[in-house]
Amino acid sequence: MVKASYYDKNGLKKGAWSEDEDDKLRAYIQRYGHWNWGLLPKFAGVSRSGKSCRLRWMNYLRPNMKHGNFTKQEDDMVIDFHNKLGNKWSAIAANLPGRSDNEIKNRWNTHLKKRVQDDQTVSGSEHTGTLEPDHTNLEVNLVNEVDGSSHLAQQTLDNETVGDFWTEPFVPEDDFIMPCGDNLLSPYNFVNDFTWQSSCQDMMMMTDDEFIWSTMDTYVEDNINMEFIMK
DNA sequence: AATCTATACAACCGCGAACCG
DNA sequence: TCGGTTCGCGGTTGTATAGAT
C-alpha cells in the first residue's frame, strides 16, 4: 500500500519506512526533540530528508496517534469542520486529537466527500456554517451558500487542546543524562564528530559553545539543567 | 485461478509563509 | 529591506490490497 523504498540520486532513501528507521527517528526525537528538521536525519542516523522525517513523525510516529478506522463521531467532526473550514486539514486536525492532517485528508477524499455528496443529493443542502464546533482557535468564515453572505466568527481553544506536547518547546527531564556509547548522535557528539564535517562545514566553523547554544535554544528554559552538554 | 478494477492510505512534491542574519 | 533557509500545508501520486469478473 506504500511506495517501495528506493534511493534517489542524492543517496537519500525514499518510499516506505522500515521498522528500524522508525525506531531510530522515534528514539532520537523523543530524546532530543526536533530542533532542526534539516539536520535531524544525520543526527538520528537515517538516510532521509528532513522533510520526509518530519512527515513520518507528524503523521505516524508521534505518541498518542490513532491508527485505523475513524469512529462515527470522528467522521461527523471532520464533516462539520470541513463545512466551516474547507480543505484546511491542519486546522481540522487540531480539533481531532490523535489524527494527523494527512489522515483526515485521506479520510475525507476516500470516504466522507462521497458520503456528503450522497447526503446532499438525497436531502439537498441549504447552507453551511450553522454547526458549531466544540472548540476552535480559528477564524471561521461562515458562508451562506443560499444568499452568498458571510461573516467571520472566532472561537478559542480550551485548556485541553492548547499547549499540548507538540506545540511546546522540547524540555528534557531534570535528570536527563547524555547517553554515552549508544547509537544516538547527540548535538554534542556531532560537534566532535568530524565525519559530518563535509556536509555541515558552516556549522563546524562555530565553537562548541556557539553550536550548542544555537541548536539547543529550545532547551533554554529556566528549569533546564544544561550541565549534560557541557564538558 | 487468473486478471482486472476500485479503494485506501503512506509518502512525495511544490509552493507560500515564517524566520533569521 | 532583502535574500536565503526552514517549516508547514494541501494537492497529488504510487502501490498494496480487496473485491469483482
PDB file of C-alpha atoms (C1' of nucleotides) in Angstrom:
ATOM      1  CA  MET A   1       0.000   0.000   0.000  1.00  0.00           C
ATOM      2  CA  VAL A   2       3.003   2.218   0.378  1.00  0.00           C
ATOM      3  CA  LYS A   3       5.637   3.170  -2.075  1.00  0.00           C
ATOM      4  CA  ALA A   4       8.514   0.741  -2.247  1.00  0.00           C
ATOM      5  CA  SER A   5      11.701   2.187  -0.824  1.00  0.00           C
ATOM      6  CA  TYR A   6      14.497   3.341  -3.098  1.00  0.00           C
ATOM      7  CA  TYR A   7      17.430   5.735  -3.099  1.00  0.00           C
ATOM      8  CA  ASP A   8      17.387   8.932  -5.112  1.00  0.00           C
ATOM      9  CA  LYS A   9      20.381  10.397  -6.918  1.00  0.00           C
ATOM     10  CA  ASN A  10      21.486  12.195  -3.757  1.00  0.00           C
ATOM     11  CA  GLY A  11      21.632   8.967  -1.815  1.00  0.00           C
ATOM     12  CA  LEU A  12      18.530   9.780   0.190  1.00  0.00           C
ATOM     13  CA  LYS A  13      16.142   6.952   0.872  1.00  0.00           C
ATOM     14  CA  LYS A  14      12.564   7.399  -0.239  1.00  0.00           C
ATOM     15  CA  GLY A  15       9.405   5.366  -0.111  1.00  0.00           C
ATOM     16  CA  ALA A  16       8.230   3.120   2.693  1.00  0.00           C
ATOM     17  CA  TRP A  17       9.866   3.461   6.072  1.00  0.00           C
ATOM     18  CA  SER A  18      11.380   0.394   7.701  1.00  0.00           C
ATOM     19  CA  GLU A  19      10.840  -0.519  11.339  1.00  0.00           C
ATOM     20  CA  ASP A  20      14.480   0.209  12.001  1.00  0.00           C
ATOM     21  CA  GLU A  21      14.197   3.719  10.571  1.00  0.00           C
ATOM     22  CA  ASP A  22      11.065   4.337  12.602  1.00  0.00           C
ATOM     23  CA  ASP A  23      12.838   3.218  15.752  1.00  0.00           C
ATOM     24  CA  LYS A  24      15.796   5.495  15.119  1.00  0.00           C
ATOM     25  CA  LEU A  25      13.686   8.526  14.373  1.00  0.00           C
ATOM     26  CA  ARG A  26      11.338   7.936  17.288  1.00  0.00           C
ATOM     27  CA  ALA A  27      14.178   7.371  19.718  1.00  0.00           C
ATOM     28  CA  TYR A  28      16.014  10.463  18.608  1.00  0.00           C
ATOM     29  CA  ILE A  29      13.070  12.834  18.708  1.00  0.00           C
ATOM     30  CA  GLN A  30      11.784  11.532  21.997  1.00  0.00           C
ATOM     31  CA  ARG A  31      15.186  12.140  23.487  1.00  0.00           C
ATOM     32  CA  TYR A  32      16.306  15.367  21.840  1.00  0.00           C
ATOM     33  CA  GLY A  33      13.248  16.853  20.213  1.00  0.00           C
ATOM     34  CA  HIS A  34      13.052  18.090  16.626  1.00  0.00           C
ATOM     35  CA  TRP A  35      15.201  21.177  16.882  1.00  0.00           C
ATOM     36  CA  ASN A  36      16.045  21.309  13.163  1.00  0.00           C
ATOM     37  CA  TRP A  37      14.420  19.029  10.632  1.00  0.00           C
ATOM     38  CA  GLY A  38      17.133  19.684   8.079  1.00  0.00           C
ATOM     39  CA  LEU A  39      19.895  18.338  10.285  1.00  0.00           C
ATOM     40  CA  LEU A  40      17.933  15.849  12.305  1.00  0.00           C
ATOM     41  CA  PRO A  41      18.252  12.901   9.862  1.00  0.00           C
ATOM     42  CA  LYS A  42      22.036  12.821  10.236  1.00  0.00           C
ATOM     43  CA  PHE A  43      21.806  13.015  13.991  1.00  0.00           C
ATOM     44  CA  ALA A  44      19.201  10.306  14.122  1.00  0.00           C
ATOM     45  CA  GLY A  45      21.121   8.092  11.736  1.00  0.00           C
ATOM     46  CA  VAL A  46      18.570   7.805   8.955  1.00  0.00           C
ATOM     47  CA  SER A  47      19.242   8.427   5.258  1.00  0.00           C
ATOM     48  CA  ARG A  48      16.154  10.534   4.753  1.00  0.00           C
ATOM     49  CA  SER A  49      15.424  14.143   4.007  1.00  0.00           C
ATOM     50  CA  GLY A  50      14.347  16.319   6.882  1.00  0.00           C
ATOM     51  CA  LYS A  51      11.069  16.784   5.142  1.00  0.00           C
ATOM     52  CA  SER A  52      10.492  13.064   4.991  1.00  0.00           C
ATOM     53  CA  CYS A  53      11.391  12.694   8.673  1.00  0.00           C
ATOM     54  CA  ARG A  54       9.021  15.451   9.655  1.00  0.00           C
ATOM     55  CA  LEU A  55       6.196  13.882   7.682  1.00  0.00           C
ATOM     56  CA  ARG A  56       6.812  10.452   9.143  1.00  0.00           C
ATOM     57  CA  TRP A  57       6.905  11.826  12.660  1.00  0.00           C
ATOM     58  CA  MET A  58       3.886  14.070  12.332  1.00  0.00           C
ATOM     59  CA  ASN A  59       1.708  11.528  10.574  1.00  0.00           C
ATOM     60  CA  TYR A  60       2.724   8.261  12.113  1.00  0.00           C
ATOM     61  CA  LEU A  61       5.301   8.136  14.876  1.00  0.00           C
ATOM     62  CA  ARG A  62       4.071  10.741  17.311  1.00  0.00           C
ATOM     63  CA  PRO A  63       2.873   9.188  20.561  1.00  0.00           C
ATOM     64  CA  ASN A  64      -0.880   9.010  21.043  1.00  0.00           C
ATOM     65  CA  MET A  65      -1.507   8.904  17.338  1.00  0.00           C
ATOM     66  CA  LYS A  66      -4.526   6.806  16.491  1.00  0.00           C
ATOM     67  CA  HIS A  67      -4.347   4.489  13.553  1.00  0.00           C
ATOM     68  CA  GLY A  68      -7.074   2.589  11.843  1.00  0.00           C
ATOM     69  CA  ASN A  69     -10.743   3.204  11.426  1.00  0.00           C
ATOM     70  CA  PHE A  70     -12.350   6.514  12.222  1.00  0.00           C
ATOM     71  CA  THR A  71     -15.250   6.391  14.638  1.00  0.00           C
ATOM     72  CA  LYS A  72     -18.649   7.718  13.632  1.00  0.00           C
ATOM     73  CA  GLN A  73     -18.045  10.663  15.959  1.00  0.00           C
ATOM     74  CA  GLU A  74     -14.725  11.446  14.297  1.00  0.00           C
ATOM     75  CA  ASP A  75     -16.297  11.262  10.850  1.00  0.00           C
ATOM     76  CA  ASP A  76     -19.025  13.643  11.938  1.00  0.00           C
ATOM     77  CA  MET A  77     -16.470  16.057  13.351  1.00  0.00           C
ATOM     78  CA  VAL A  78     -14.472  16.022  10.132  1.00  0.00           C
ATOM     79  CA  ILE A  79     -17.598  16.760   8.134  1.00  0.00           C
ATOM     80  CA  ASP A  80     -18.644  19.556  10.475  1.00  0.00           C
ATOM     81  CA  PHE A  81     -15.266  21.230  10.426  1.00  0.00           C
ATOM     82  CA  HIS A  82     -14.906  20.785   6.705  1.00  0.00           C
ATOM     83  CA  ASN A  83     -18.200  22.592   6.290  1.00  0.00           C
ATOM     84  CA  LYS A  84     -16.744  25.557   8.100  1.00  0.00           C
ATOM     85  CA  LEU A  85     -13.093  25.495   7.143  1.00  0.00           C
ATOM     86  CA  GLY A  86     -12.915  23.844   3.769  1.00  0.00           C
ATOM     87  CA  ASN A  87      -9.721  21.958   2.981  1.00  0.00           C
ATOM     88  CA  LYS A  88      -7.863  23.332   5.979  1.00  0.00           C
ATOM     89  CA  TRP A  89      -6.701  19.908   7.041  1.00  0.00           C
ATOM     90  CA  SER A  90      -4.255  21.053   9.676  1.00  0.00           C
ATOM     91  CA  ALA A  91      -6.937  23.217  11.269  1.00  0.00           C
ATOM     92  CA  ILE A  92      -9.351  20.318  11.280  1.00  0.00           C
ATOM     93  CA  ALA A  93      -6.671  18.017  12.680  1.00  0.00           C
ATOM     94  CA  ALA A  94      -6.096  20.444  15.543  1.00  0.00           C
ATOM     95  CA  ASN A  95      -9.560  19.572  16.735  1.00  0.00           C
ATOM     96  CA  LEU A  96      -9.269  15.812  16.378  1.00  0.00           C
ATOM     97  CA  PRO A  97      -6.750  14.527  18.918  1.00  0.00           C
ATOM     98  CA  GLY A  98      -4.630  11.697  17.606  1.00  0.00           C
ATOM     99  CA  ARG A  99      -5.386  12.277  13.946  1.00  0.00           C
ATOM    100  CA  SER A 100      -2.968  13.902  11.515  1.00  0.00           C
ATOM    101  CA  ASP A 101      -3.941  16.321   8.805  1.00  0.00           C
ATOM    102  CA  ASN A 102      -2.844  13.787   6.223  1.00  0.00           C
ATOM    103  CA  GLU A 103      -5.011  11.090   7.727  1.00  0.00           C
ATOM    104  CA  ILE A 104      -8.021  13.382   7.823  1.00  0.00           C
ATOM    105  CA  LYS A 105      -7.412  14.478   4.269  1.00  0.00           C
ATOM    106  CA  ASN A 106      -7.286  10.872   3.145  1.00  0.00           C
ATOM    107  CA  ARG A 107     -10.410  10.068   5.120  1.00  0.00           C
ATOM    108  CA  TRP A 108     -12.255  12.932   3.514  1.00  0.00           C
ATOM    109  CA  ASN A 109     -11.135  12.136  -0.011  1.00  0.00           C
ATOM    110  CA  THR A 110     -11.837   8.417   0.185  1.00  0.00           C
ATOM    111  CA  HIS A 111     -14.957   8.237   2.346  1.00  0.00           C
ATOM    112  CA  LEU A 112     -16.524  11.409   3.575  1.00  0.00           C
ATOM    113  CA  LYS A 113     -16.635  13.526   0.438  1.00  0.00           C
ATOM    114  CA  LYS A 114     -18.736  10.931  -1.313  1.00  0.00           C
ATOM    115  CA  ARG A 115     -20.887  10.449   1.763  1.00  0.00           C
ATOM    116  CA  VAL A 116     -21.593  14.169   1.980  1.00  0.00           C
ATOM    117  CA  GLN A 117     -22.320  14.379  -1.725  1.00  0.00           C
ATOM    118  CA  ASP A 118     -24.738  11.475  -1.447  1.00  0.00           C
ATOM    119  CA  ASP A 119     -26.444  13.062   1.546  1.00  0.00           C
ATOM    120  CA  GLN A 120     -26.799  16.348  -0.295  1.00  0.00           C
ATOM    121  CA  THR A 121     -28.223  14.584  -3.308  1.00  0.00           C
ATOM    122  CA  VAL A 122     -30.868  12.979  -1.141  1.00  0.00           C
ATOM    123  CA  SER A 123     -31.813  15.812   1.173  1.00  0.00           C
ATOM    124  CA  GLY A 124     -30.479  18.889  -0.578  1.00  0.00           C
ATOM    125  CA  SER A 125     -28.328  21.300   1.320  1.00  0.00           C
ATOM    126  CA  GLU A 126     -29.457  24.780   2.215  1.00  0.00           C
ATOM    127  CA  HIS A 127     -26.352  26.290   3.640  1.00  0.00           C
ATOM    128  CA  THR A 128     -23.188  25.601   5.508  1.00  0.00           C
ATOM    129  CA  GLY A 129     -21.705  27.150   8.577  1.00  0.00           C
ATOM    130  CA  THR A 130     -24.532  26.621  11.011  1.00  0.00           C
ATOM    131  CA  LEU A 131     -22.955  23.844  13.030  1.00  0.00           C
ATOM    132  CA  GLU A 132     -20.901  24.955  15.987  1.00  0.00           C
ATOM    133  CA  PRO A 133     -17.634  23.179  16.754  1.00  0.00           C
ATOM    134  CA  ASP A 134     -16.864  22.429  20.363  1.00  0.00           C
ATOM    135  CA  HIS A 135     -13.705  24.497  20.256  1.00  0.00           C
ATOM    136  CA  THR A 136     -11.555  26.132  17.636  1.00  0.00           C
ATOM    137  CA  ASN A 137      -8.801  28.696  17.618  1.00  0.00           C
ATOM    138  CA  LEU A 138      -9.523  29.692  14.089  1.00  0.00           C
ATOM    139  CA  GLU A 139     -11.325  32.453  12.393  1.00  0.00           C
ATOM    140  CA  VAL A 140     -14.099  30.706  10.584  1.00  0.00           C
ATOM    141  CA  ASN A 141     -15.577  32.253   7.527  1.00  0.00           C
ATOM    142  CA  LEU A 142     -19.194  31.228   7.645  1.00  0.00           C
ATOM    143  CA  VAL A 143     -20.658  31.337   4.204  1.00  0.00           C
ATOM    144  CA  ASN A 144     -24.307  31.083   3.488  1.00  0.00           C
ATOM    145  CA  GLU A 145     -24.456  29.406   0.140  1.00  0.00           C
ATOM    146  CA  VAL A 146     -28.053  30.485  -0.401  1.00  0.00           C
ATOM    147  CA  ASP A 147     -27.622  34.236  -0.327  1.00  0.00           C
ATOM    148  CA  GLY A 148     -23.817  34.449  -0.532  1.00  0.00           C
ATOM    149  CA  SER A 149     -23.465  36.387   2.685  1.00  0.00           C
ATOM    150  CA  SER A 150     -20.611  35.625   5.011  1.00  0.00           C
ATOM    151  CA  HIS A 151     -19.186  36.682   8.318  1.00  0.00           C
ATOM    152  CA  LEU A 152     -16.147  35.863  10.400  1.00  0.00           C
ATOM    153  CA  ALA A 153     -16.553  34.004  13.632  1.00  0.00           C
ATOM    154  CA  GLN A 154     -13.771  33.442  16.103  1.00  0.00           C
ATOM    155  CA  GLN A 155     -13.553  30.934  18.882  1.00  0.00           C
ATOM    156  CA  THR A 156     -10.763  29.886  21.177  1.00  0.00           C
ATOM    157  CA  LEU A 157      -9.382  26.566  22.197  1.00  0.00           C
ATOM    158  CA  ASP A 158      -9.949  25.361  25.692  1.00  0.00           C
ATOM    159  CA  ASN A 159      -7.140  24.328  28.019  1.00  0.00           C
ATOM    160  CA  GLU A 160      -7.341  20.729  26.982  1.00  0.00           C
ATOM    161  CA  THR A 161      -6.295  21.442  23.427  1.00  0.00           C
ATOM    162  CA  VAL A 162      -3.912  24.326  23.915  1.00  0.00           C
ATOM    163  CA  GLY A 163      -0.288  23.891  24.708  1.00  0.00           C
ATOM    164  CA  ASP A 164      -0.019  20.194  24.242  1.00  0.00           C
ATOM    165  CA  PHE A 165       3.280  18.433  23.875  1.00  0.00           C
ATOM    166  CA  TRP A 166       3.597  19.097  20.154  1.00  0.00           C
ATOM    167  CA  THR A 167       3.297  22.841  20.356  1.00  0.00           C
ATOM    168  CA  GLU A 168       5.552  23.285  23.349  1.00  0.00           C
ATOM    169  CA  PRO A 169       9.354  23.560  23.108  1.00  0.00           C
ATOM    170  CA  PHE A 170      11.155  20.355  23.876  1.00  0.00           C
ATOM    171  CA  VAL A 171      12.174  20.297  27.524  1.00  0.00           C
ATOM    172  CA  PRO A 172      14.328  17.461  28.781  1.00  0.00           C
ATOM    173  CA  GLU A 173      13.769  15.946  32.171  1.00  0.00           C
ATOM    174  CA  ASP A 174      15.744  17.412  35.059  1.00  0.00           C
ATOM    175  CA  ASP A 175      17.591  14.163  35.452  1.00  0.00           C
ATOM    176  CA  PHE A 176      18.245  13.876  31.736  1.00  0.00           C
ATOM    177  CA  ILE A 177      21.614  12.243  31.104  1.00  0.00           C
ATOM    178  CA  MET A 178      23.524  12.423  27.872  1.00  0.00           C
ATOM    179  CA  PRO A 179      23.843   8.871  26.693  1.00  0.00           C
ATOM    180  CA  CYS A 180      27.322   7.525  26.210  1.00  0.00           C
ATOM    181  CA  GLY A 181      28.089   4.751  23.825  1.00  0.00           C
ATOM    182  CA  ASP A 182      24.623   4.234  22.451  1.00  0.00           C
ATOM    183  CA  ASN A 183      23.824   4.600  18.791  1.00  0.00           C
ATOM    184  CA  LEU A 184      22.293   8.056  19.009  1.00  0.00           C
ATOM    185  CA  LEU A 185      24.190  11.108  17.868  1.00  0.00           C
ATOM    186  CA  SER A 186      23.554  13.985  20.198  1.00  0.00           C
ATOM    187  CA  PRO A 187      24.250  17.526  19.015  1.00  0.00           C
ATOM    188  CA  TYR A 188      27.282  17.492  21.251  1.00  0.00           C
ATOM    189  CA  ASN A 189      28.543  14.265  19.766  1.00  0.00           C
ATOM    190  CA  PHE A 190      28.031  15.883  16.414  1.00  0.00           C
ATOM    191  CA  VAL A 191      30.316  18.799  17.179  1.00  0.00           C
ATOM    192  CA  ASN A 192      33.091  16.385  17.918  1.00  0.00           C
ATOM    193  CA  ASP A 193      32.388  14.019  15.085  1.00  0.00           C
ATOM    194  CA  PHE A 194      34.294  15.223  12.064  1.00  0.00           C
ATOM    195  CA  THR A 195      32.831  12.584   9.834  1.00  0.00           C
ATOM    196  CA  TRP A 196      29.957  15.009   9.345  1.00  0.00           C
ATOM    197  CA  GLN A 197      32.187  17.924   8.514  1.00  0.00           C
ATOM    198  CA  SER A 198      31.872  17.817   4.749  1.00  0.00           C
ATOM    199  CA  SER A 199      28.137  18.284   4.811  1.00  0.00           C
ATOM    200  CA  CYS A 200      27.993  20.806   7.610  1.00  0.00           C
ATOM    201  CA  GLN A 201      31.048  22.987   7.162  1.00  0.00           C
ATOM    202  CA  ASP A 202      29.369  26.197   8.188  1.00  0.00           C
ATOM    203  CA  MET A 203      28.286  24.692  11.425  1.00  0.00           C
ATOM    204  CA  MET A 204      31.730  23.314  12.095  1.00  0.00           C
ATOM    205  CA  MET A 205      33.119  26.850  11.915  1.00  0.00           C
ATOM    206  CA  MET A 206      31.388  27.552  15.184  1.00  0.00           C
ATOM    207  CA  THR A 207      32.867  26.901  18.528  1.00  0.00           C
ATOM    208  CA  ASP A 208      31.332  24.147  20.542  1.00  0.00           C
ATOM    209  CA  ASP A 209      29.510  26.602  22.744  1.00  0.00           C
ATOM    210  CA  GLU A 210      28.136  28.604  19.835  1.00  0.00           C
ATOM    211  CA  PHE A 211      26.906  25.479  18.223  1.00  0.00           C
ATOM    212  CA  ILE A 212      25.338  24.146  21.342  1.00  0.00           C
ATOM    213  CA  TRP A 213      23.550  27.353  22.156  1.00  0.00           C
ATOM    214  CA  SER A 214      22.367  27.938  18.634  1.00  0.00           C
ATOM    215  CA  THR A 215      20.974  24.488  18.143  1.00  0.00           C
ATOM    216  CA  MET A 216      19.785  23.793  21.607  1.00  0.00           C
ATOM    217  CA  ASP A 217      17.958  27.052  22.078  1.00  0.00           C
ATOM    218  CA  THR A 218      14.687  25.269  22.543  1.00  0.00           C
ATOM    219  CA  TYR A 219      16.202  23.689  25.595  1.00  0.00           C
ATOM    220  CA  VAL A 220      16.943  27.013  27.176  1.00  0.00           C
ATOM    221  CA  GLU A 221      14.260  27.277  29.783  1.00  0.00           C
ATOM    222  CA  ASP A 222      14.662  28.416  33.351  1.00  0.00           C
ATOM    223  CA  ASN A 223      14.418  24.973  34.765  1.00  0.00           C
ATOM    224  CA  ILE A 224      16.792  23.228  32.397  1.00  0.00           C
ATOM    225  CA  ASN A 225      19.993  21.738  33.674  1.00  0.00           C
ATOM    226  CA  MET A 226      22.452  22.322  30.847  1.00  0.00           C
ATOM    227  CA  GLU A 227      25.300  20.529  32.512  1.00  0.00           C
ATOM    228  CA  PHE A 228      24.767  17.486  30.424  1.00  0.00           C
ATOM    229  CA  ILE A 229      26.064  19.182  27.311  1.00  0.00           C
ATOM    230  CA  MET A 230      28.993  20.966  28.898  1.00  0.00           C
ATOM    231  CA  LYS A 231      32.212  19.164  29.498  1.00  0.00           C
TER     232      LYS A 231
ATOM    233  C1'  DA B   1      -7.301 -19.461 -10.666  1.00  0.00           C
ATOM    234  C1'  DA B   2      -6.181 -15.502 -13.182  1.00  0.00           C
ATOM    235  C1'  DT B   3      -6.955 -10.939 -14.366  1.00  0.00           C
ATOM    236  C1'  DC B   4      -8.958  -6.513 -13.918  1.00  0.00           C
ATOM    237  C1'  DT B   5     -10.665  -2.584 -11.288  1.00  0.00           C
ATOM    238  C1'  DA B   6     -11.553   0.176  -7.299  1.00  0.00           C
ATOM    239  C1'  DT B   7     -10.158   1.598  -2.909  1.00  0.00           C
ATOM    240  C1'  DA B   8      -7.209   3.114   0.834  1.00  0.00           C
ATOM    241  C1'  DC B   9      -3.504   5.469   2.513  1.00  0.00           C
ATOM    242  C1'  DA B  10       1.527   6.394   3.130  1.00  0.00           C
ATOM    243  C1'  DA B  11       4.581   9.251   1.098  1.00  0.00           C
ATOM    244  C1'  DC B  12       6.128  12.727  -2.245  1.00  0.00           C
ATOM    245  C1'  DC B  13       6.116  17.318  -4.342  1.00  0.00           C
ATOM    246  C1'  DG B  14       5.622  22.192  -4.934  1.00  0.00           C
ATOM    247  C1'  DC B  15       4.620  26.392  -3.031  1.00  0.00           C
ATOM    248  C1'  DG B  16       3.853  30.058   0.226  1.00  0.00           C
ATOM    249  C1'  DA B  17       4.705  31.669   4.953  1.00  0.00           C
ATOM    250  C1'  DA B  18       7.701  32.418   8.601  1.00  0.00           C
ATOM    251  C1'  DC B  19      12.062  33.084  10.290  1.00  0.00           C
ATOM    252  C1'  DC B  20      16.783  34.717  10.527  1.00  0.00           C
ATOM    253  C1'  DG B  21      21.105  37.082   9.668  1.00  0.00           C
TER     254       DG B  21
ATOM    255  C1'  DT C   1      14.801  45.676   3.397  1.00  0.00           C
ATOM    256  C1'  DC C   2      16.435  41.634   1.281  1.00  0.00           C
ATOM    257  C1'  DG C   3      17.853  37.097   0.261  1.00  0.00           C
ATOM    258  C1'  DG C   4      18.468  32.522   1.888  1.00  0.00           C
ATOM    259  C1'  DT C   5      16.734  28.797   4.659  1.00  0.00           C
ATOM    260  C1'  DT C   6      13.398  26.144   7.075  1.00  0.00           C
ATOM    261  C1'  DC C   7       8.844  24.799   8.019  1.00  0.00           C
ATOM    262  C1'  DG C   8       4.164  23.542   7.246  1.00  0.00           C
ATOM    263  C1'  DC C   9       0.312  22.884   4.278  1.00  0.00           C
ATOM    264  C1'  DG C  10      -2.518  20.974   0.678  1.00  0.00           C
ATOM    265  C1'  DG C  11      -2.679  18.527  -3.673  1.00  0.00           C
ATOM    266  C1'  DT C  12      -1.177  14.538  -5.956  1.00  0.00           C
ATOM    267  C1'  DT C  13       0.918  10.078  -6.793  1.00  0.00           C
ATOM    268  C1'  DG C  14       2.224   5.204  -6.299  1.00  0.00           C
ATOM    269  C1'  DT C  15       1.119   0.835  -4.898  1.00  0.00           C
ATOM    270  C1'  DA C  16      -0.711  -2.919  -1.761  1.00  0.00           C
ATOM    271  C1'  DT C  17      -4.934  -4.981  -1.018  1.00  0.00           C
ATOM    272  C1'  DA C  18      -9.755  -6.302  -1.602  1.00  0.00           C
ATOM    273  C1'  DG C  19     -13.411  -7.288  -4.367  1.00  0.00           C
ATOM    274  C1'  DA C  20     -15.463  -8.168  -8.892  1.00  0.00           C
ATOM    275  C1'  DT C  21     -15.491 -10.514 -13.163  1.00  0.00           C
TER     276       DT C  21
END
